[in-house]
XYZ file of C-alpha atoms in Angstrom:
305
model
C -25.439 5.644 -29.707
C -24.770 3.823 -26.334
C -21.261 4.980 -25.120
C -18.922 1.966 -24.469
C -17.883 3.719 -21.244
C -19.138 6.419 -19.054
C -16.989 9.028 -17.227
C -18.933 10.041 -14.194
C -17.641 12.063 -11.326
C -14.606 13.623 -10.200
C -11.373 12.511 -12.176
C -8.135 13.181 -10.429
C -4.979 13.789 -12.740
C -2.644 12.608 -9.932
C 0.506 14.353 -9.097
C 4.025 12.542 -9.195
C 5.684 12.889 -5.760
C 9.564 12.954 -6.074
C 12.325 12.243 -3.801
C 14.854 15.093 -3.372
C 17.166 13.379 -5.805
C 14.223 13.469 -8.429
C 13.367 9.614 -8.303
C 9.535 8.777 -7.940
C 8.519 8.663 -4.195
C 6.399 5.355 -4.398
C 5.293 5.511 -0.818
C 4.007 8.867 -1.306
C 2.281 8.329 -4.322
C 0.275 5.311 -2.612
C -0.720 7.808 0.226
C -2.050 10.175 -2.450
C -3.944 7.423 -4.174
C -5.337 5.970 -0.892
C -6.434 9.624 0.156
C -8.291 10.141 -3.207
C -10.116 6.943 -3.077
C -11.160 7.360 0.736
C -12.215 10.843 -0.098
C -14.607 9.544 -2.786
C -13.103 10.630 -6.126
C -14.496 8.405 -9.097
C -11.516 8.011 -11.096
C -7.735 8.750 -11.323
C -5.692 9.832 -14.372
C -2.047 8.824 -14.594
C 0.407 10.523 -16.962
C -1.305 13.894 -17.386
C 0.384 17.289 -17.351
C -0.396 17.574 -13.650
C 1.707 14.485 -13.150
C 4.619 16.363 -15.078
C 4.284 14.084 -17.950
C 6.278 16.580 -20.062
C 9.413 15.957 -17.537
C 9.174 12.310 -17.893
C 10.437 9.683 -20.512
C 7.908 7.125 -21.911
C 9.501 4.546 -19.903
C 8.989 6.438 -16.593
C 5.540 7.137 -17.704
C 4.757 3.420 -18.374
C 6.180 2.426 -15.050
C 4.320 5.024 -13.171
C 0.980 3.788 -15.081
C 1.689 0.166 -14.083
C 2.489 1.175 -10.311
C -0.706 3.504 -10.170
C -2.772 0.560 -11.628
C -1.326 -1.864 -9.054
C -2.176 0.717 -6.303
C -5.816 1.327 -7.454
C -6.366 -2.286 -7.644
C -9.466 -1.772 -9.645
C -11.371 0.291 -6.897
C -12.026 3.249 -9.520
C -11.329 3.479 -13.050
C -7.873 4.597 -14.163
C -7.122 6.488 -17.316
C -3.671 6.862 -18.697
C -2.528 9.851 -20.613
C -1.107 9.505 -23.922
C -0.238 13.159 -24.821
C 3.350 13.320 -26.511
C 4.997 15.284 -29.269
C 5.656 12.100 -31.185
C 2.798 10.273 -32.597
C 4.956 6.895 -31.997
C 5.481 7.871 -28.226
C 1.767 8.197 -27.987
C 1.177 4.893 -29.497
C 3.554 3.313 -27.350
C 1.735 4.748 -24.442
C -1.647 3.566 -25.722
C -0.348 0.021 -26.067
C 1.080 0.010 -22.634
C -2.182 1.328 -21.288
C -3.940 -1.787 -22.830
C -1.453 -4.201 -21.717
C -1.391 -2.821 -17.960
C -5.247 -3.097 -17.887
C -6.277 0.614 -17.986
C -9.899 1.402 -18.243
C -9.425 4.299 -20.796
C -6.816 6.564 -22.194
C -6.560 10.621 -22.218
C -5.902 11.815 -25.686
C -4.691 15.316 -26.306
C -3.669 17.165 -29.605
C 0.197 16.736 -30.196
C 1.813 20.147 -28.968
C 3.658 22.540 -31.113
C 2.955 20.794 -34.460
C -0.232 22.586 -34.914
C -1.976 19.898 -37.168
C -5.141 20.673 -39.173
C -8.368 19.018 -37.831
C -7.810 16.112 -40.471
C -4.198 15.512 -39.476
C -5.341 15.705 -35.817
C -8.081 13.295 -36.203
C -6.016 10.859 -38.150
C -3.357 11.034 -35.390
C -6.086 10.502 -32.695
C -7.482 7.653 -34.677
C -3.939 5.860 -34.770
C -3.734 6.206 -31.142
C -7.177 4.641 -30.664
C -6.461 1.763 -32.878
C -3.274 1.156 -30.685
C -5.115 1.096 -27.397
C -8.651 -0.061 -28.478
C -9.966 1.381 -25.345
C -12.556 4.085 -24.346
C -10.820 7.556 -24.988
C -11.220 10.611 -22.933
C -10.268 13.359 -25.527
C -8.406 16.403 -23.955
C -8.957 19.869 -25.893
C -6.377 22.422 -24.353
C -5.518 24.869 -27.349
C -3.656 27.147 -24.827
C -1.083 24.402 -24.367
C -1.197 22.530 -27.544
C -1.821 25.507 -30.038
C -4.700 23.273 -31.586
C -8.359 23.327 -31.202
C -10.369 20.153 -31.855
C -12.696 21.568 -34.031
C -15.972 20.249 -35.693
C -14.247 18.319 -38.536
C -11.943 16.715 -35.938
C -14.970 15.878 -33.744
C -16.863 14.506 -36.793
C -14.048 12.308 -38.029
C -13.175 10.680 -34.541
C -16.745 10.230 -33.619
C -16.963 7.332 -36.471
C -14.998 5.329 -33.531
C -17.348 4.234 -30.814
C -14.163 4.500 -28.548
C -14.425 8.212 -28.236
C -16.594 8.540 -25.289
C -15.640 11.845 -23.617
C -13.850 14.942 -23.824
C -12.175 17.253 -21.285
C -13.019 20.621 -22.534
C -10.237 23.151 -21.428
C -10.492 25.815 -24.080
C -12.308 28.312 -21.670
C -14.703 29.227 -24.507
C -18.089 28.879 -23.278
C -19.441 28.443 -26.577
C -17.563 25.301 -26.871
C -19.877 24.076 -23.962
C -22.851 24.810 -25.858
C -21.437 23.332 -29.236
C -20.620 20.296 -27.443
C -23.736 19.782 -25.363
C -26.022 20.448 -28.481
C -24.260 18.913 -31.371
C -21.939 16.201 -29.839
C -24.233 14.708 -27.199
C -22.722 11.159 -27.830
C -19.360 12.429 -26.831
C -19.609 12.989 -22.972
C -18.549 16.700 -22.183
C -16.272 17.005 -19.227
C -15.197 20.107 -17.360
C -11.560 21.001 -17.776
C -11.908 24.420 -16.987
C -12.002 24.725 -13.219
C -13.526 28.115 -12.927
C -16.313 27.237 -15.384
C -17.284 23.942 -13.346
C -20.852 25.330 -12.410
C -21.503 26.217 -16.028
C -20.341 22.819 -17.312
C -22.556 20.996 -14.889
C -25.551 23.201 -15.886
C -25.130 22.259 -19.259
C -25.076 18.595 -18.312
C -21.539 17.547 -18.152
C -21.105 14.450 -15.941
C -17.516 14.582 -15.131
C -14.904 17.037 -14.010
C -11.132 16.628 -14.424
C -9.581 18.788 -11.583
C -6.022 19.155 -10.600
C -7.119 20.679 -7.332
C -8.834 17.412 -6.243
C -5.284 16.206 -5.559
C -5.625 17.837 -2.123
C -8.957 18.975 -1.832
C -11.042 15.854 -3.098
C -13.941 15.969 -0.600
C -14.568 19.733 -1.661
C -14.523 18.938 -5.406
C -16.875 15.921 -4.711
C -19.117 18.186 -2.644
C -19.654 20.499 -5.880
C -20.290 17.494 -8.059
C -22.809 15.864 -5.624
C -24.700 19.149 -5.340
C -24.947 20.015 -8.971
C -25.128 16.527 -10.545
C -26.172 14.121 -8.015
C -28.745 16.543 -6.178
C -29.520 18.962 -8.895
C -29.243 21.761 -6.400
C -27.625 24.648 -8.106
C -28.452 27.011 -5.307
C -26.050 25.043 -3.218
C -23.652 24.363 -5.973
C -23.429 28.263 -6.627
C -22.493 28.628 -2.791
C -19.904 25.966 -2.898
C -18.566 27.332 -6.247
C -18.210 30.812 -4.735
C -16.105 29.240 -1.881
C -13.955 27.597 -4.456
C -13.371 30.669 -6.696
C -10.484 32.059 -4.643
C -8.682 28.669 -5.081
C -9.040 28.803 -8.818
C -7.692 32.234 -8.977
C -4.455 31.084 -6.873
C -4.048 27.940 -9.225
C -4.647 29.835 -12.530
C -2.625 32.973 -11.847
C 1.067 33.303 -12.423
C 1.895 30.190 -14.081
C 2.471 28.097 -10.948
C -0.466 25.523 -11.330
C 1.631 22.450 -10.851
C 3.845 23.908 -8.093
C 0.477 24.905 -6.129
C -1.124 21.580 -6.449
C 1.908 19.798 -5.124
C 2.237 22.146 -2.077
C -1.350 21.656 -1.541
C -0.794 17.951 -1.191
C 2.177 18.451 1.160
C -0.297 20.426 3.276
C -2.392 17.412 3.685
C 0.557 15.831 5.342
C 1.883 13.652 2.429
C 5.278 14.672 1.122
C 4.835 15.673 -2.529
C 8.373 16.636 -3.178
C 9.588 19.383 -5.472
C 8.742 19.839 -9.153
C 11.061 18.985 -11.761
C 12.969 21.390 -14.138
C 12.411 23.639 -15.657
C 9.874 24.579 -12.938
C 10.612 25.759 -9.468
C 8.824 25.454 -6.308
C 6.504 28.085 -4.737
C 8.194 31.017 -2.649
C 7.063 31.713 0.877
C 4.383 34.312 0.036
C 2.653 31.900 -2.710
C 2.664 29.071 0.064
C 1.197 31.451 2.808
C -1.523 32.722 -0.002
C -2.544 29.222 -0.726
C -2.867 28.160 2.973
C -5.021 31.056 3.778
C -7.243 30.519 0.782
C -7.411 26.659 1.817
C -8.390 27.249 5.334
C -11.426 29.421 4.381
C -12.520 27.284 1.671
C -12.385 24.128 3.883
C -14.210 25.802 6.693
C -17.023 27.427 4.262
C -17.826 24.271 2.325
C -17.992 22.253 5.459
C -20.604 24.563 6.768
C -22.468 24.388 3.638
C -22.503 20.434 3.368
C -23.284 20.097 6.997
C -26.594 22.135 6.525
C -27.955 19.260 4.176
């Protein structure tokens, strides 16, 4: 079955920069988007958890999606996140995505409810009907409490709109399952420290928060593995990136770290919304050291080619 849409390349779940009073910093958001596109990312996701969707109203999320769409101006595909606890909220976001002109939606399991595979599939199909757009599923049981199991995948697979899945379970056996048994749903990396393994199993896209501030380096890994098929080079780049993965995934400070990384590029990302708090000085210093080494190492590797 030919997919309606192909997710290929690096998809950045864009941050939401804020002013000190908590309002969205539109100018900074525009700077981030321009930097991402100029650096070669292949798509942008608005309304994901990296964009702090859990701390925003549905109205804010729709406004951000519309603003992001206007800023992208069709230069790369835009995906709108529809994840929410209430099905009605997800449907409202899905309808808005279609009205705005988004290219696809990102669809996660509703958190906390812990639906069965059947219930989860019916929920997903209702959101799909509201959008009638290509769908990138988002399997992240560590956050939602729910695994998108085989019954779920079989049920949603009846709609051609389900074109891809961002797999963030961390279970390498899921990579094998998706690659072998569900080839009609494009498998995408959603577990940063497993990117090389995903690419080795044929994943054509990677949704990576770190690309908000290191887009060229993430694109370099994608190019090495997927475009060039040079996994020896890919392993060297991945080895250089692993210290960053460690910093991002340790201590529950993922979004704070991403936003400070963006600020390090010269774009004021602002603070995170409550209940989260920003990084302390030691955390900032650790990230800055890791980024310095990473950028130098990867620049040397890519220059060799």
